[in-house]
Amino acid sequence: MEARDATAGSLVSSDGEEQTAKDAPTKDTPQTKGKFEKIFGFRREDLTSWDSLVTLLNRPSDPASLGIFRCLFGLLMVIDITQERGLSHLDYKFMDGAPVCRFPLFNFLKPLPLDWMYLVYVVMFFGALGIMLGCFYRLSGLMFISSYWYIFFLDKTAWNNHSYLYGLIGFQLTLMEGNRYWSIDGLRRPSIRNAQVPLWNYTILRTQIFIVYFLAGIKKLDADWVEGYSMSYLAHHWLFDPFKVILPVELINLLVVHGGGLILDLSAGYLLFFDATRPYGIFFVSYFHCMNSQLFSIGMFSYTMLATSPIFCYPDWPRRFFARFPAFLSAVLPITSTDPQPSTSCVYNEIPSTSTERQETPTVPKASKMRLKHKLGAIFTILYIMEQFFLPYSHFITQGYNNWTNGLYGYSWDMMVHSRSHQHVKITYKDGKTGEIGYLNPGVFTQSRRWKDHGDMLKQYGTCLNEFLPRYNISEPEIYFDIWVSINERFQQRIFDPRVDVVKADWSPFRPNAWLMPLLVDLSPWRTKFQEIEGSLDNQTDIVFIADFPGLNLENFVSEDLGNTSIHVLQGKVNVEVVEEKKNYTLTPGEQIKVPAGAYHKVYTVSEGPSCYMYIYVNTTEAALQENFTKLFELQERVRNGTETEPLPPELQPLITADDEGSEVNATDPIVQLFLKRQRRMKEVKKRREAGAVERLQRFAVKKYYTIRRGLLMTAIALRNLAVGLPPLEQLTREVAFANMKAPQAEGNQDDPLKDEVGHGEL
């Protein structure tokens, strides 16, 4: 609420025009405000009774700020539909007709056939467009939120906080009067054009954004965030280079990334609310969201949050802003006049008048009577705000969705608090009739990876596999998952019991998951020791920290590339079985053993408590490759500067012509060929990174053009199929190939890894 909103001087004269407070008698409409009202925008008396609260929440407010936000939100959703919502790759997202395991919130929810899913997206697109233009506003809002929430509930693996926020804002705007300013509806219906809106329209939006910031800050009071373990990798990003002039990376991680993020989230809502601090709040949150747009792939979220900041300003700010533009633009710009017309949606205070005043001034009619819709608006506002504060802490009800973190990710505002890494995932099936045991590739029949961390999704995945595997002559399959996860740089450990058949396992949304393994939080202090150990290793040595439960074992295969792998025990007692040698070795803390490459071994935890150990290994293949690369680079440099006196053998001759633009890599030696490809890729990456702003903008625009182009063309094909039926297969193939056309790739993508290089093999 704003101080300017607090002025109850929206006086309605008999001819329907608004009067200013100076036209009313001074003794009946005092111009001075108390300190409380100046700070909070309303009086204490407004909260003393139900009627006064309803009057407050339905107080007339300028529609300008709400109208501009409506337009910006609709525009961002139009863009979002082609990107993060997936219109440009809808055929890959839903895989029509293919055996795919899906993860809806409710198991009865199913995607429509592909062509009909395109129609759903068309409905959502035109709904967002209608919101942006303020055209058939209520209908557009219903079109948008109905299709949006259907798609949202279809796939839990795509849930995140900002997608949830989009749905909430779309729902709020549908119930609000966002089409009163700068809208096509206003042109069609003069009675609503530039009409005032009730204050609860702003109250809900402002409170929603306050909740997003404040609860995100509360969630960041988690010990892992405060101690700097949640997002430690961010400190190495180039955006934090200016801080590296005065601070080491460790302090940037602790003070800037984690400390700064915590303070900003806790304070942003308050800074935006009060007049005195609002300029600072807008500056800091704008800087924060601009950084986030570069740090994370979060679609339109950063820009949506930037669009919400002006909501906290005085609601007439667009009038003052657009009034500065030249007069010849007034036909296309929003209204800048300062006299919005009254609306039946608002409650106006009754203005008492004396007999003398009635003779001197026009009669001031009685204010609009409090109606049922005003009370319903107030009730909705209160209930909605209470629900939004409660839902992020409702996990004691939906206990089945709780894992190491509470609830499904997406509605708790615990953004970026938990980071995970997966070291080992094994899916085992057992034929219920023959007893035959086999293994499945992790992620078979699905495109998602989110199922690894959530018991409800694992149950859905196991049930789906149980339905698909009989097609491959596996009868009554039992499904077992062995998933190793590290959360916030802790030990890699099992998250679910690998001995439980997930198909038959019991799961309920309202009961704790019995086959969830506990997070070994007592071992968290080891993370400080991890940093010391990792700091003592050279660049070619890698390390993995493992913790396991008594009575369980880890079966592991060491790649032949890892020629120097050893197990070091940190805590507890383990028994190492080398399968091929048929030998067992018992290890206690401080002891170690080297395990053979290219062979299986098993590590049994035989102590009463959890065991902790670490793998230390060197990728000898990669080390040898890097050594050869170094020698080839030195030789190439000597050839370039003329210091190489010996003639090059034929297999090294391509090093001389490597600098020729557009030349093919024609090397017979595989090491030389790999080296030249690597050099060319690195050169292209450097060129892209050093490109000017115009070239970067052009590259970005071309990429987005082809993304949007594909979405629109595939939508047109789907709508044609629904209208007149499928064309011949040859024609459909040509149409899809035309939609898939991409821009010429003259250069490599800087975001692509060097795929030709040998990477670290997974243990």
PDB file of N, CA, C and O in Angstrom, residues 239-240 242-243 264 281-293 306:
ATOM      1  N   LEU A 239      31.092 -12.850 -13.848  1.00  0.00           N
ATOM      2  CA  LEU A 239      30.353 -11.725 -13.296  1.00  0.00           C
ATOM      3  C   LEU A 239      30.934 -11.238 -11.969  1.00  0.00           C
ATOM      4  O   LEU A 239      30.739 -10.084 -11.579  1.00  0.00           O
ATOM      5  N   PHE A 240      31.635 -12.117 -11.284  1.00  0.00           N
ATOM      6  CA  PHE A 240      32.206 -11.745  -9.993  1.00  0.00           C
ATOM      7  C   PHE A 240      33.669 -11.338 -10.106  1.00  0.00           C
ATOM      8  O   PHE A 240      34.333 -11.161  -9.078  1.00  0.00           O
ATOM      9  N   PRO A 242      34.970  -8.411 -10.873  1.00  0.00           N
ATOM     10  CA  PRO A 242      35.313  -7.157 -10.190  1.00  0.00           C
ATOM     11  C   PRO A 242      35.606  -7.335  -8.702  1.00  0.00           C
ATOM     12  O   PRO A 242      36.436  -6.622  -8.140  1.00  0.00           O
ATOM     13  N   PHE A 243      34.922  -8.292  -8.069  1.00  0.00           N
ATOM     14  CA  PHE A 243      35.160  -8.519  -6.638  1.00  0.00           C
ATOM     15  C   PHE A 243      36.513  -9.193  -6.388  1.00  0.00           C
ATOM     16  O   PHE A 243      37.057  -9.092  -5.289  1.00  0.00           O
ATOM     17  N   LEU A 264      19.892  -9.667   0.507  1.00  0.00           N
ATOM     18  CA  LEU A 264      19.019  -9.077  -0.500  1.00  0.00           C
ATOM     19  C   LEU A 264      17.612  -9.656  -0.423  1.00  0.00           C
ATOM     20  O   LEU A 264      16.622  -8.926  -0.430  1.00  0.00           O
ATOM     21  N   GLY A 281      16.004  -0.048  -3.203  1.00  0.00           N
ATOM     22  CA  GLY A 281      15.492  -1.391  -3.446  1.00  0.00           C
ATOM     23  C   GLY A 281      15.417  -1.718  -4.922  1.00  0.00           C
ATOM     24  O   GLY A 281      15.820  -2.806  -5.352  1.00  0.00           O
ATOM     25  N   ILE A 282      14.899  -0.785  -5.715  1.00  0.00           N
ATOM     26  CA  ILE A 282      14.804  -1.027  -7.159  1.00  0.00           C
ATOM     27  C   ILE A 282      16.184  -1.191  -7.773  1.00  0.00           C
ATOM     28  O   ILE A 282      16.400  -2.049  -8.639  1.00  0.00           O
ATOM     29  N   PHE A 283      17.144  -0.404  -7.322  1.00  0.00           N
ATOM     30  CA  PHE A 283      18.497  -0.525  -7.859  1.00  0.00           C
ATOM     31  C   PHE A 283      19.092  -1.898  -7.551  1.00  0.00           C
ATOM     32  O   PHE A 283      19.613  -2.576  -8.447  1.00  0.00           O
ATOM     33  N   PHE A 284      19.013  -2.321  -6.297  1.00  0.00           N
ATOM     34  CA  PHE A 284      19.650  -3.581  -5.909  1.00  0.00           C
ATOM     35  C   PHE A 284      18.952  -4.792  -6.532  1.00  0.00           C
ATOM     36  O   PHE A 284      19.622  -5.720  -6.998  1.00  0.00           O
ATOM     37  N   VAL A 285      17.615  -4.809  -6.547  1.00  0.00           N
ATOM     38  CA  VAL A 285      16.947  -5.967  -7.138  1.00  0.00           C
ATOM     39  C   VAL A 285      17.143  -5.992  -8.654  1.00  0.00           C
ATOM     40  O   VAL A 285      17.222  -7.071  -9.260  1.00  0.00           O
ATOM     41  N   SER A 286      17.240  -4.824  -9.282  1.00  0.00           N
ATOM     42  CA  SER A 286      17.491  -4.794 -10.729  1.00  0.00           C
ATOM     43  C   SER A 286      18.871  -5.347 -11.038  1.00  0.00           C
ATOM     44  O   SER A 286      19.045  -6.148 -11.965  1.00  0.00           O
ATOM     45  N   TYR A 287      19.866  -4.928 -10.263  1.00  0.00           N
ATOM     46  CA  TYR A 287      21.227  -5.456 -10.438  1.00  0.00           C
ATOM     47  C   TYR A 287      21.248  -6.959 -10.195  1.00  0.00           C
ATOM     48  O   TYR A 287      21.872  -7.717 -10.951  1.00  0.00           O
ATOM     49  N   PHE A 288      20.532  -7.387  -9.174  1.00  0.00           N
ATOM     50  CA  PHE A 288      20.468  -8.810  -8.819  1.00  0.00           C
ATOM     51  C   PHE A 288      19.863  -9.634  -9.959  1.00  0.00           C
ATOM     52  O   PHE A 288      20.405 -10.681 -10.343  1.00  0.00           O
ATOM     53  N   HIS A 289      18.754  -9.175 -10.510  1.00  0.00           N
ATOM     54  CA  HIS A 289      18.085  -9.958 -11.560  1.00  0.00           C
ATOM     55  C   HIS A 289      18.849  -9.901 -12.881  1.00  0.00           C
ATOM     56  O   HIS A 289      18.811 -10.876 -13.647  1.00  0.00           O
ATOM     57  N   CYS A 290      19.513  -8.803 -13.148  1.00  0.00           N
ATOM     58  CA  CYS A 290      20.359  -8.758 -14.350  1.00  0.00           C
ATOM     59  C   CYS A 290      21.507  -9.760 -14.241  1.00  0.00           C
ATOM     60  O   CYS A 290      21.868 -10.419 -15.225  1.00  0.00           O
ATOM     61  N   MET A 291      22.083  -9.893 -13.058  1.00  0.00           N
ATOM     62  CA  MET A 291      23.126 -10.899 -12.843  1.00  0.00           C
ATOM     63  C   MET A 291      22.559 -12.305 -13.013  1.00  0.00           C
ATOM     64  O   MET A 291      23.171 -13.166 -13.657  1.00  0.00           O
ATOM     65  N   ASN A 292      21.382 -12.552 -12.438  1.00  0.00           N
ATOM     66  CA  ASN A 292      20.777 -13.876 -12.539  1.00  0.00           C
ATOM     67  C   ASN A 292      20.501 -14.267 -13.980  1.00  0.00           C
ATOM     68  O   ASN A 292      20.582 -15.449 -14.344  1.00  0.00           O
ATOM     69  N   SER A 293      20.151 -13.291 -14.811  1.00  0.00           N
ATOM     70  CA  SER A 293      19.878 -13.597 -16.215  1.00  0.00           C
ATOM     71  C   SER A 293      21.115 -14.130 -16.926  1.00  0.00           C
ATOM     72  O   SER A 293      21.000 -14.832 -17.943  1.00  0.00           O
ATOM     73  N   LEU A 306      11.883  -8.014 -12.815  1.00  0.00           N
ATOM     74  CA  LEU A 306      12.148  -6.596 -13.089  1.00  0.00           C
ATOM     75  C   LEU A 306      10.846  -5.843 -13.348  1.00  0.00           C
ATOM     76  O   LEU A 306      10.680  -4.696 -12.928  1.00  0.00           O
TER      77      LEU A 306
END
